[in-house]
Short mmCIF file of C-alpha atoms in Angstrom, two decimals:
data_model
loop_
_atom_site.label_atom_id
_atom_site.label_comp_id
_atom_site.label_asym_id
_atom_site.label_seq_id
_atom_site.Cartn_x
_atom_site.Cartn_y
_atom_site.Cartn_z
CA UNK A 1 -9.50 -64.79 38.97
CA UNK A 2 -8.27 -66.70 36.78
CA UNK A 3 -6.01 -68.02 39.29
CA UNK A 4 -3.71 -70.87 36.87
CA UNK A 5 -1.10 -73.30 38.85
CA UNK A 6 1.61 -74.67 36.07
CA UNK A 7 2.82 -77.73 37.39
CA UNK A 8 6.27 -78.08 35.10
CA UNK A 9 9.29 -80.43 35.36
CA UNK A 10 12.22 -79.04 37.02
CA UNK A 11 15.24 -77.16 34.51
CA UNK A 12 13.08 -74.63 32.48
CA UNK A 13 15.03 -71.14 32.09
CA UNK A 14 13.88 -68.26 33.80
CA UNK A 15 12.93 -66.33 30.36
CA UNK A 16 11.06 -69.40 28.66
CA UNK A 17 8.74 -69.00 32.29
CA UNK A 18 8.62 -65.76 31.13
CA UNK A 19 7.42 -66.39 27.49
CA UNK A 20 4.51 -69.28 28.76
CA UNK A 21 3.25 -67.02 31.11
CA UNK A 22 3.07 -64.33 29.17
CA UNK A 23 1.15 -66.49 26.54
CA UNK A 24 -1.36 -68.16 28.62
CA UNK A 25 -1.97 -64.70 29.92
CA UNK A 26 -2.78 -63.16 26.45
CA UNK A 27 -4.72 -66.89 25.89
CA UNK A 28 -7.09 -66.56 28.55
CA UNK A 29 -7.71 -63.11 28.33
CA UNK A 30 -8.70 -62.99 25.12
CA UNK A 31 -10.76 -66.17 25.37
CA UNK A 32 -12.36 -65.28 28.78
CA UNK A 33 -12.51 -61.71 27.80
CA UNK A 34 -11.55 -60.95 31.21
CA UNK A 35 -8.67 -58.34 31.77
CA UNK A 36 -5.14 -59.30 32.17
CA UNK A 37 -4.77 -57.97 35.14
CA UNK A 38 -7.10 -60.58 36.44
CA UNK A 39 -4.75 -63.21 35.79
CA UNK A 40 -2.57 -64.87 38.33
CA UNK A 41 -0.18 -67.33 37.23
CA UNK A 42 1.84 -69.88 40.03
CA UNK A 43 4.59 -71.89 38.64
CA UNK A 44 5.57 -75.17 40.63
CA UNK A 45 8.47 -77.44 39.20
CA UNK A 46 8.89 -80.91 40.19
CA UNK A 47 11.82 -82.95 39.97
CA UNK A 48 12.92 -85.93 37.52
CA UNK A 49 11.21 -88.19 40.99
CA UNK A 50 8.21 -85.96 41.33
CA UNK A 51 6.08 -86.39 38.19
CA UNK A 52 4.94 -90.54 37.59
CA UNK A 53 3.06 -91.60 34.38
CA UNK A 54 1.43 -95.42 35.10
CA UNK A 55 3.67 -95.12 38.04
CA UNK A 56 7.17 -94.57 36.34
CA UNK A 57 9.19 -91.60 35.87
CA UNK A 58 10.34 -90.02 32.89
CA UNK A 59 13.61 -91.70 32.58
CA UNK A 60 11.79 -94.98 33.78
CA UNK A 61 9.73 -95.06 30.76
CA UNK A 62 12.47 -93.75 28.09
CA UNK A 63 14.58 -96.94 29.52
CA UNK A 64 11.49 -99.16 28.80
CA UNK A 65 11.04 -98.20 25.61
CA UNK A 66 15.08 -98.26 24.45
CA UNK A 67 14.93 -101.74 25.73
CA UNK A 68 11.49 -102.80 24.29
CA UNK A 69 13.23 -101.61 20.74
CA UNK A 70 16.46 -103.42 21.27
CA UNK A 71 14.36 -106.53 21.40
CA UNK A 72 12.15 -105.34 18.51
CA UNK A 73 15.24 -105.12 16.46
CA UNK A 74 16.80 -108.36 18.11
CA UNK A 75 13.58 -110.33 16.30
CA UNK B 1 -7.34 -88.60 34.88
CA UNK B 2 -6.74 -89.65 37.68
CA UNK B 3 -4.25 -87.10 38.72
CA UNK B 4 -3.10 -86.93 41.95
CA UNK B 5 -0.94 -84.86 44.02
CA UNK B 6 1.03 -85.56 47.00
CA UNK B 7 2.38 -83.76 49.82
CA UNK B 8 5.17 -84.99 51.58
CA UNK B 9 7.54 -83.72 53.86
CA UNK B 10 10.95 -83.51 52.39
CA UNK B 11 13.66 -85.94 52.99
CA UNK B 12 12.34 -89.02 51.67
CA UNK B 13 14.98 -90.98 49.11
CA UNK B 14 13.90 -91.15 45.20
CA UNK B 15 13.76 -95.03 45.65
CA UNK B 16 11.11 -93.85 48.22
CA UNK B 17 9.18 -91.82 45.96
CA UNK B 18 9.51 -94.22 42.75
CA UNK B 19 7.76 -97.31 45.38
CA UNK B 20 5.16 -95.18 46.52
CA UNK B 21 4.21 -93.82 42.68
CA UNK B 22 4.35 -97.48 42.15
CA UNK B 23 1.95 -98.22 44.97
CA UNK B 24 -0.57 -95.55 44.60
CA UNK B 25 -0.42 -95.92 40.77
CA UNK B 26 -1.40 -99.84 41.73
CA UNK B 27 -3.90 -98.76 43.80
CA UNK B 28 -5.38 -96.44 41.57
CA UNK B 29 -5.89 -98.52 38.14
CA UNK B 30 -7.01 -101.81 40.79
CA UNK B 31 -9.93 -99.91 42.59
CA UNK B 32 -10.94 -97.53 39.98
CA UNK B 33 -10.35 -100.10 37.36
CA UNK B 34 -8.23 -97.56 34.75
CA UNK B 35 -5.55 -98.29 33.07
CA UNK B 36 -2.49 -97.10 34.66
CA UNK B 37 -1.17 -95.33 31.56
CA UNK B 38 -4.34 -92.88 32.45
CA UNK B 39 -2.88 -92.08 36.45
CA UNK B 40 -0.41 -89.22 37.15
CA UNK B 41 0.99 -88.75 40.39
CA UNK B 42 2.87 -85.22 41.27
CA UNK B 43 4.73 -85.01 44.13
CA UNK B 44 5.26 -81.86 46.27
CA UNK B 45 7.79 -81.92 49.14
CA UNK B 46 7.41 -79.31 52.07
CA UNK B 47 10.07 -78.31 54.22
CA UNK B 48 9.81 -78.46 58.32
CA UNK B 49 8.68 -75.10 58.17
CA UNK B 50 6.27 -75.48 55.91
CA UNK B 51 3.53 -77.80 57.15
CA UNK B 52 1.57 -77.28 60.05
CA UNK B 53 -1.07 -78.78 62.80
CA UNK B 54 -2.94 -76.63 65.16
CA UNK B 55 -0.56 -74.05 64.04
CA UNK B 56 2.55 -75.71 64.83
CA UNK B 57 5.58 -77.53 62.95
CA UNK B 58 6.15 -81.15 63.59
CA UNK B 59 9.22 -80.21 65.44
CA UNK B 60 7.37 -77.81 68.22
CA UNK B 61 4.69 -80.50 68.37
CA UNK B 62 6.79 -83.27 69.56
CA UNK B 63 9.10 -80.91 71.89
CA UNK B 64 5.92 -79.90 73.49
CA UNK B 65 4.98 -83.50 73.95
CA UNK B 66 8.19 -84.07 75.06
CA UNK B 67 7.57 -81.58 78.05
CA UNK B 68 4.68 -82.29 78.93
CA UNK B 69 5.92 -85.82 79.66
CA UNK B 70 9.00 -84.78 81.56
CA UNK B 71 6.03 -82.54 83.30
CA UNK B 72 4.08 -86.14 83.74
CA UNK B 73 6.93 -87.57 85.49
CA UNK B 74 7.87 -85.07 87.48
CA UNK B 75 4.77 -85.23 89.60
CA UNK C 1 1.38 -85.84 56.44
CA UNK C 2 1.58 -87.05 53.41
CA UNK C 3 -1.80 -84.70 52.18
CA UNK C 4 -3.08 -86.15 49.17
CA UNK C 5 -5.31 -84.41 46.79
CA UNK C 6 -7.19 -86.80 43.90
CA UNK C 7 -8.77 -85.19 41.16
CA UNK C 8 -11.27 -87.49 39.17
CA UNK C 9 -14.16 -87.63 36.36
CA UNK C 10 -17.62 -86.27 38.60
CA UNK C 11 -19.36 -89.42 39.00
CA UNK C 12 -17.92 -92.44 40.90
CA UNK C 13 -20.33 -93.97 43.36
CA UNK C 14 -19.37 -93.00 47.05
CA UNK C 15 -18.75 -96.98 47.81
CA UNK C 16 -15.75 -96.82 44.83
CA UNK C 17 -14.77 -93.34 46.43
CA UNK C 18 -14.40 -94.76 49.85
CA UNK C 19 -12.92 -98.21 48.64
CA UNK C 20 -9.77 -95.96 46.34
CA UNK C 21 -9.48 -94.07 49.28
CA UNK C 22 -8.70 -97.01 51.56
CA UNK C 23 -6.23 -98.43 49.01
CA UNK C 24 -4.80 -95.20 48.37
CA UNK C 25 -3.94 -94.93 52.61
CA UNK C 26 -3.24 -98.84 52.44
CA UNK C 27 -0.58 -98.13 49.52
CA UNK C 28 0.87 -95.18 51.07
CA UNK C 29 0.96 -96.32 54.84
CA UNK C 30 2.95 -99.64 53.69
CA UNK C 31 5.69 -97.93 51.37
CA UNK C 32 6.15 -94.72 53.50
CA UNK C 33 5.85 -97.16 56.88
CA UNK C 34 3.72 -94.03 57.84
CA UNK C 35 0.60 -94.52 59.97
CA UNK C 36 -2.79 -94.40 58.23
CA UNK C 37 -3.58 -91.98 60.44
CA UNK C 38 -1.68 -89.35 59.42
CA UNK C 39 -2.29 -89.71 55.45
CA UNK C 40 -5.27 -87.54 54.50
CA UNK C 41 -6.98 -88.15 51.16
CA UNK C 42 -9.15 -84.91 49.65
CA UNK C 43 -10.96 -86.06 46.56
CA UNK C 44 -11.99 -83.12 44.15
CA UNK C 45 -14.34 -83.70 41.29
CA UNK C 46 -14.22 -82.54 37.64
CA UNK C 47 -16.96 -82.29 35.30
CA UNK C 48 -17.04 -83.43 31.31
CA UNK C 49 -16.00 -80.18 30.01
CA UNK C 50 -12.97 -79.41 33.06
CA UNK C 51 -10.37 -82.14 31.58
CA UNK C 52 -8.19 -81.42 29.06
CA UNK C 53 -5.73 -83.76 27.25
CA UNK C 54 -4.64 -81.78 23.84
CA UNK C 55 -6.86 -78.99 24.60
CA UNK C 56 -9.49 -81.26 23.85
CA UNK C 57 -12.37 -82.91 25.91
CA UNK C 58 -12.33 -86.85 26.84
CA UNK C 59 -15.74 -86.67 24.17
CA UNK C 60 -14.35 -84.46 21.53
CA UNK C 61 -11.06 -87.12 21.74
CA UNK C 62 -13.67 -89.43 21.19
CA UNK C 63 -15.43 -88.73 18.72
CA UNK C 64 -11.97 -87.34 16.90
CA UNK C 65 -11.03 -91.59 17.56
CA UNK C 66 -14.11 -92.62 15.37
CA UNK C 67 -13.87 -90.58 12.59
CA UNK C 68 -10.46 -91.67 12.29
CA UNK C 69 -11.81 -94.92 12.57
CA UNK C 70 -14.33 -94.33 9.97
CA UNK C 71 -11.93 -93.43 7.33
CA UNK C 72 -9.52 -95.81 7.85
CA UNK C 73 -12.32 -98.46 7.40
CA UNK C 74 -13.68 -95.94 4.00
CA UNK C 75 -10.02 -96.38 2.06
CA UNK D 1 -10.15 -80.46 57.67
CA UNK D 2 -9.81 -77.65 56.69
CA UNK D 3 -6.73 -78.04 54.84
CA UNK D 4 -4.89 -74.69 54.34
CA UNK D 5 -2.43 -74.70 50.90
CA UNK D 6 -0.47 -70.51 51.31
CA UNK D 7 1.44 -69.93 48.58
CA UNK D 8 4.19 -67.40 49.05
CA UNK D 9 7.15 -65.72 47.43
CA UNK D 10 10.40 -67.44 48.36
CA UNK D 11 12.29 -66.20 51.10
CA UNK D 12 10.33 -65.60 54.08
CA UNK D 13 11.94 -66.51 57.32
CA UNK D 14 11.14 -69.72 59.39
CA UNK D 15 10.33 -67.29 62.31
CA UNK D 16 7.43 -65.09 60.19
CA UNK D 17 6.13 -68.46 58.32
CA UNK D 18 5.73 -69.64 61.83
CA UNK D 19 3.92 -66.94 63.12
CA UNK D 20 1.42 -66.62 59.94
CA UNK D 21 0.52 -70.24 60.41
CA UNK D 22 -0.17 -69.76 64.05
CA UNK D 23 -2.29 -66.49 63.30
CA UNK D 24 -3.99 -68.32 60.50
CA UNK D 25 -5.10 -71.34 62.46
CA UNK D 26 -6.64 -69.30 65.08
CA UNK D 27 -8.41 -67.17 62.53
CA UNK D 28 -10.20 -70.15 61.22
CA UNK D 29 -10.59 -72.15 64.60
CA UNK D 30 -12.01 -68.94 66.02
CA UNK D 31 -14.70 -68.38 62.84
CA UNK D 32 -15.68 -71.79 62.07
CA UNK D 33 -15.89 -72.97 65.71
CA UNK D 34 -13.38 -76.18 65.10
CA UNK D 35 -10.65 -77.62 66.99
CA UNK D 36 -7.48 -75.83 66.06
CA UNK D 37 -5.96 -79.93 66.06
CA UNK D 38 -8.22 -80.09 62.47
CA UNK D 39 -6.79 -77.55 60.88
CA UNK D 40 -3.50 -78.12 58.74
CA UNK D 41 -1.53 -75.67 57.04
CA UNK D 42 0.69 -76.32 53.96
CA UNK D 43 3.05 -73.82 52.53
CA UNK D 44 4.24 -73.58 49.14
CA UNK D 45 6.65 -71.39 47.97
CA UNK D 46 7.39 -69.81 44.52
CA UNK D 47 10.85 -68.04 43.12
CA UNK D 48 10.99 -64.49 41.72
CA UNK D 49 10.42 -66.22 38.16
CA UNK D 50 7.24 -68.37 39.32
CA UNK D 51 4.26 -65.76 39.99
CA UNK D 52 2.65 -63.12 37.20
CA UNK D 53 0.11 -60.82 37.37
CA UNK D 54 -1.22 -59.97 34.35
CA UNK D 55 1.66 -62.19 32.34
CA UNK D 56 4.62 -60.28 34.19
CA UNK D 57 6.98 -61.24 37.40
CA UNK D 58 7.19 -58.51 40.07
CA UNK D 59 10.17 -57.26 38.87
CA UNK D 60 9.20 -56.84 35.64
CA UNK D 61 5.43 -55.01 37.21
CA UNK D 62 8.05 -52.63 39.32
CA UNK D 63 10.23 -52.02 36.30
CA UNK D 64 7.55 -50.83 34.24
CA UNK D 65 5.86 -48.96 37.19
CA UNK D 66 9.66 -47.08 37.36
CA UNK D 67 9.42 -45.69 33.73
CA UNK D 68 5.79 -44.32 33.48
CA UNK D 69 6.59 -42.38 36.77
CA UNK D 70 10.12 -41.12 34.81
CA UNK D 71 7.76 -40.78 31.92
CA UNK D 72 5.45 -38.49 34.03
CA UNK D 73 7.96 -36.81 35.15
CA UNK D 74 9.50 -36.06 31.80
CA UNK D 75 6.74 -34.37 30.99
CA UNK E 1 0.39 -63.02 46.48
CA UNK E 2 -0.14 -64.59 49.12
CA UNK E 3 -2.69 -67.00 47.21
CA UNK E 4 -4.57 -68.93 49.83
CA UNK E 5 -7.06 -72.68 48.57
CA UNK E 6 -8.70 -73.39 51.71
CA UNK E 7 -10.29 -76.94 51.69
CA UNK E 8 -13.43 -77.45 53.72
CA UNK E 9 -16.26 -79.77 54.10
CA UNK E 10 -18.95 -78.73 52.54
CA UNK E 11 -22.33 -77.01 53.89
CA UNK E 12 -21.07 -74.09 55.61
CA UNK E 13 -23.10 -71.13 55.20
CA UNK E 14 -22.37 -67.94 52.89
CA UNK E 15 -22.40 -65.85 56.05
CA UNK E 16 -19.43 -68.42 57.44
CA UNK E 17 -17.28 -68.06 54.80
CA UNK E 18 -17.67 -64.85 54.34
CA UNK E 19 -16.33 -64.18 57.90
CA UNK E 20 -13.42 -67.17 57.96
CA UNK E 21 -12.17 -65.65 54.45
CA UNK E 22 -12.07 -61.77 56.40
CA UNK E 23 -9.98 -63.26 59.60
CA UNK E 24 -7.97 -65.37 57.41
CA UNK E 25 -6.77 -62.33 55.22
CA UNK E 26 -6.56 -60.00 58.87
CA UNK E 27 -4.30 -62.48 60.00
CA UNK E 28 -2.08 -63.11 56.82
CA UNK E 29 -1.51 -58.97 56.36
CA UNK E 30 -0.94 -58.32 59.75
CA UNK E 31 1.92 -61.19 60.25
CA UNK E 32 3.02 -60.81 56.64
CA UNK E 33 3.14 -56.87 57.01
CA UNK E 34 1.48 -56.89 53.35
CA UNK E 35 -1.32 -54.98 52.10
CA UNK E 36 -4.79 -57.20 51.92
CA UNK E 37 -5.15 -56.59 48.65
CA UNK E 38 -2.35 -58.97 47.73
CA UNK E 39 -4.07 -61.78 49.65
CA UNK E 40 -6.40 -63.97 47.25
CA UNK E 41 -7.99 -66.97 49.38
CA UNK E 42 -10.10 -69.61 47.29
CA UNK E 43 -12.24 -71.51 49.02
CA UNK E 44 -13.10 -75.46 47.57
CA UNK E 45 -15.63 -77.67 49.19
CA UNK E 46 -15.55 -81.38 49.43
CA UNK E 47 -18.51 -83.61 49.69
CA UNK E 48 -18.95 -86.34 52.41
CA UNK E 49 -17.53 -88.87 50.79
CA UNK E 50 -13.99 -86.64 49.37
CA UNK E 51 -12.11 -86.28 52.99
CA UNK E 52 -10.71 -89.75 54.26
CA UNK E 53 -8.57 -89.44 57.41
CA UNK E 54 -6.88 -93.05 57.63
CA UNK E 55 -8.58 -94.15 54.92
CA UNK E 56 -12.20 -93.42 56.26
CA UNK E 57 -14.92 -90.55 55.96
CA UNK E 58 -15.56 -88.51 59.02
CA UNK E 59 -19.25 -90.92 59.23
CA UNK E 60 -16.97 -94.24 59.19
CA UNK E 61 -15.07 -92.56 61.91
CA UNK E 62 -17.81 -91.65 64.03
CA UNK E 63 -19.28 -94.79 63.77
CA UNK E 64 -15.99 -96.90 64.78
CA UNK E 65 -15.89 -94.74 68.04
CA UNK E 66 -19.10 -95.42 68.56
CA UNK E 67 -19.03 -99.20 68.52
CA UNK E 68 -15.32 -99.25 70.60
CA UNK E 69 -17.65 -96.86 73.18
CA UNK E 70 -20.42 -99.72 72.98
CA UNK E 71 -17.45 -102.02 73.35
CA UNK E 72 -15.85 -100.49 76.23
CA UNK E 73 -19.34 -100.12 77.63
CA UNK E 74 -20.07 -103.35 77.57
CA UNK E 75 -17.10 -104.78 79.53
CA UNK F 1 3.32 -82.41 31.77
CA UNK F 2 2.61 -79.70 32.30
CA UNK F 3 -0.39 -80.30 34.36
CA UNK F 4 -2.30 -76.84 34.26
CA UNK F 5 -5.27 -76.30 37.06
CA UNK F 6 -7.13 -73.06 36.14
CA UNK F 7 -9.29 -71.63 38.96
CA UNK F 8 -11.97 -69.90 37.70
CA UNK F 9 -15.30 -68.15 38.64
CA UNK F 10 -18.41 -70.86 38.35
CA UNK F 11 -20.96 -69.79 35.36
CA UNK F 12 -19.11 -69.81 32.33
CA UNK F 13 -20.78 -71.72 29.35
CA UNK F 14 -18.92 -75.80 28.52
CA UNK F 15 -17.79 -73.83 24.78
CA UNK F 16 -15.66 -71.00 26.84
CA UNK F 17 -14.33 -73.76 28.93
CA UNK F 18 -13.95 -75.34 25.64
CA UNK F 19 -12.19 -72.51 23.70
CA UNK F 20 -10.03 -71.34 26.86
CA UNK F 21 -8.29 -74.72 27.37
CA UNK F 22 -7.64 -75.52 23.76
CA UNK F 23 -6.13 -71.56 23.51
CA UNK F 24 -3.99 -72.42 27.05
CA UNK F 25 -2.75 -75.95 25.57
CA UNK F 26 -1.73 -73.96 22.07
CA UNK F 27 0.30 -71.54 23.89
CA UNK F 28 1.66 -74.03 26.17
CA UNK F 29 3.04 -76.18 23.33
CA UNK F 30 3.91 -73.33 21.41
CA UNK F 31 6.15 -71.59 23.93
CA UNK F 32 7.70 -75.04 25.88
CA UNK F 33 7.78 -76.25 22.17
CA UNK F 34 5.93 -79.86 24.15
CA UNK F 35 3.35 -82.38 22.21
CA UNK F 36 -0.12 -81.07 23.07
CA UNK F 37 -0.65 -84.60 23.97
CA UNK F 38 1.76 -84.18 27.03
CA UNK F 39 -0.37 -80.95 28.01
CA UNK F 40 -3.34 -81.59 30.66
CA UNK F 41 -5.61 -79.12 31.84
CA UNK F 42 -7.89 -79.29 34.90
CA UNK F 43 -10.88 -76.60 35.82
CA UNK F 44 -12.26 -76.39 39.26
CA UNK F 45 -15.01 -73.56 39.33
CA UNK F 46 -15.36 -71.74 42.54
CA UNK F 47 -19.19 -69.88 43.50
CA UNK F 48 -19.29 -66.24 44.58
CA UNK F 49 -18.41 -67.11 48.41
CA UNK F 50 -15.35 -68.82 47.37
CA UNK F 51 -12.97 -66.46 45.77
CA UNK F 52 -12.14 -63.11 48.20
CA UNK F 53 -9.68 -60.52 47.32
CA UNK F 54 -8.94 -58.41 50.53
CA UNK F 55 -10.97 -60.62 52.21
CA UNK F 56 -14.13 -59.54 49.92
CA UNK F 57 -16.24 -61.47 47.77
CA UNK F 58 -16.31 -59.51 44.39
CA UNK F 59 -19.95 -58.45 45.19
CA UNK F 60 -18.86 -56.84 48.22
CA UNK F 61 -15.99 -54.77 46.54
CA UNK F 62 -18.63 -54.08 43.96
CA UNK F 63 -20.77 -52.80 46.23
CA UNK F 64 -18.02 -50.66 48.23
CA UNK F 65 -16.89 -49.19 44.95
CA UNK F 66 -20.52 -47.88 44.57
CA UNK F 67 -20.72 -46.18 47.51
CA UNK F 68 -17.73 -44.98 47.26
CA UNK F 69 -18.58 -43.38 43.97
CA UNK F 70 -21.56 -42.36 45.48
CA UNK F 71 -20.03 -40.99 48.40
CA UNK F 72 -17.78 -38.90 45.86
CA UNK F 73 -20.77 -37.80 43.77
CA UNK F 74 -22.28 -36.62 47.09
CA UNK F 75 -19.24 -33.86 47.73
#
């Protein structure tokens, strides 16, 4: 251990996986002071319908907020 | 928190997905009595090969059922 | 299926584990048109200092809230 | 329970995730004396880009493997 | 990989775990054909009260069977 | 997102846990260039009979390598 699970929304290149693995490797072994070889890191993407804040998606919310300014500006 | 994750087979439609967030995310903030802004729901999606009882998929589940019905009848 | 994994704040009575639990299924069962008795709820429990919004603990957020607070109040 | 989550590289045939699952449910019906009907196995699967070990893919372990051996054998 | 999170109820012994963890990583390497010292398993325990099966803890369960038995009994 | 859940042995103090997750949510946001208020993290602590490597507990493959070395010492 450390065994770390990324969940991530779905798109991300292949090398910027690279780079944030690479950095939360180097993060927790220098905090934990454990080696990196230790570390295991799982990546699992979800899709725009996979990942809910207050039970909305992403582009759910955006939408609510363009329209909640359109009637901020409409005042 | 809460965050929660769900398994589901794959298939289902993203209206699907977007209702049950809703749901859940309902259910949640009601019982718990959080705000919903606080509840994040992740969904995973597993393939037919990939989820098992007693070792099998739900596809040699219900053929086995199946036979052991035409067995039933056939005595 | 659906498998669904809830992680909380440690310390919810069992009565408002059981009764989120129920909703949870209830939710589920109705927008999937699944039966109950194939959703399966595992709740897993996460003390004070094992959430992390920012980097920063639910208290330290806190606290960070009320000094803001404080000096807003100060000019 | 006990709910079983494998995660495995992509690309693994139905056939062999088939046969794990049934070898792994008997392993833990066998040693913890429950009904094989309890036990539920979920795979998840990761790309080539979504597992490091010590902040590297495979293919970048393997690469670096292949030039301390030419290394070595430059010597 | 493979990593392995087994979910089980909790209160089985060191000894028990110990012994489902060694068949569980026999049967992975032998059907996967890798070495066991790619196999990781983690093992998380939930309390009473943190496994519903529609909706209800294993006790709720029991008890419902036992009052349809009553039931039945009774006729 | 991203949701992060970092396994980890049990025992560490709440200021490592502390340090580690405001280092993992600084290279997060630094590398996905994402608000540290969109990064959560969640630890879930696992005893010495819940983590195996090759089926071992890390006080077993302690104890192997010991007598191992011993073993060689011995020649």
């Amino acid at each position: 251990m450390p065994i770390i699970e990324m969940h991530m929304m779905e798109g991300r290149s292949g090398e910027l996986k690279r780079s944030v693995a690479a950095a939360v490797t180097e993060a927790v072994s220098r905090t934990l002071a454990c080696s990196p070889e230790t570390v295991r890191i799982l990546i699992t993407e979800h899709g725009a319908e996979e990942f809910y804040v207050a039970g909305q998606t992403m582009a759910q919310r955006a939408e609510q907020r363009r329209l909640a300014e359109l009637q901020e500006q409409g005042k």
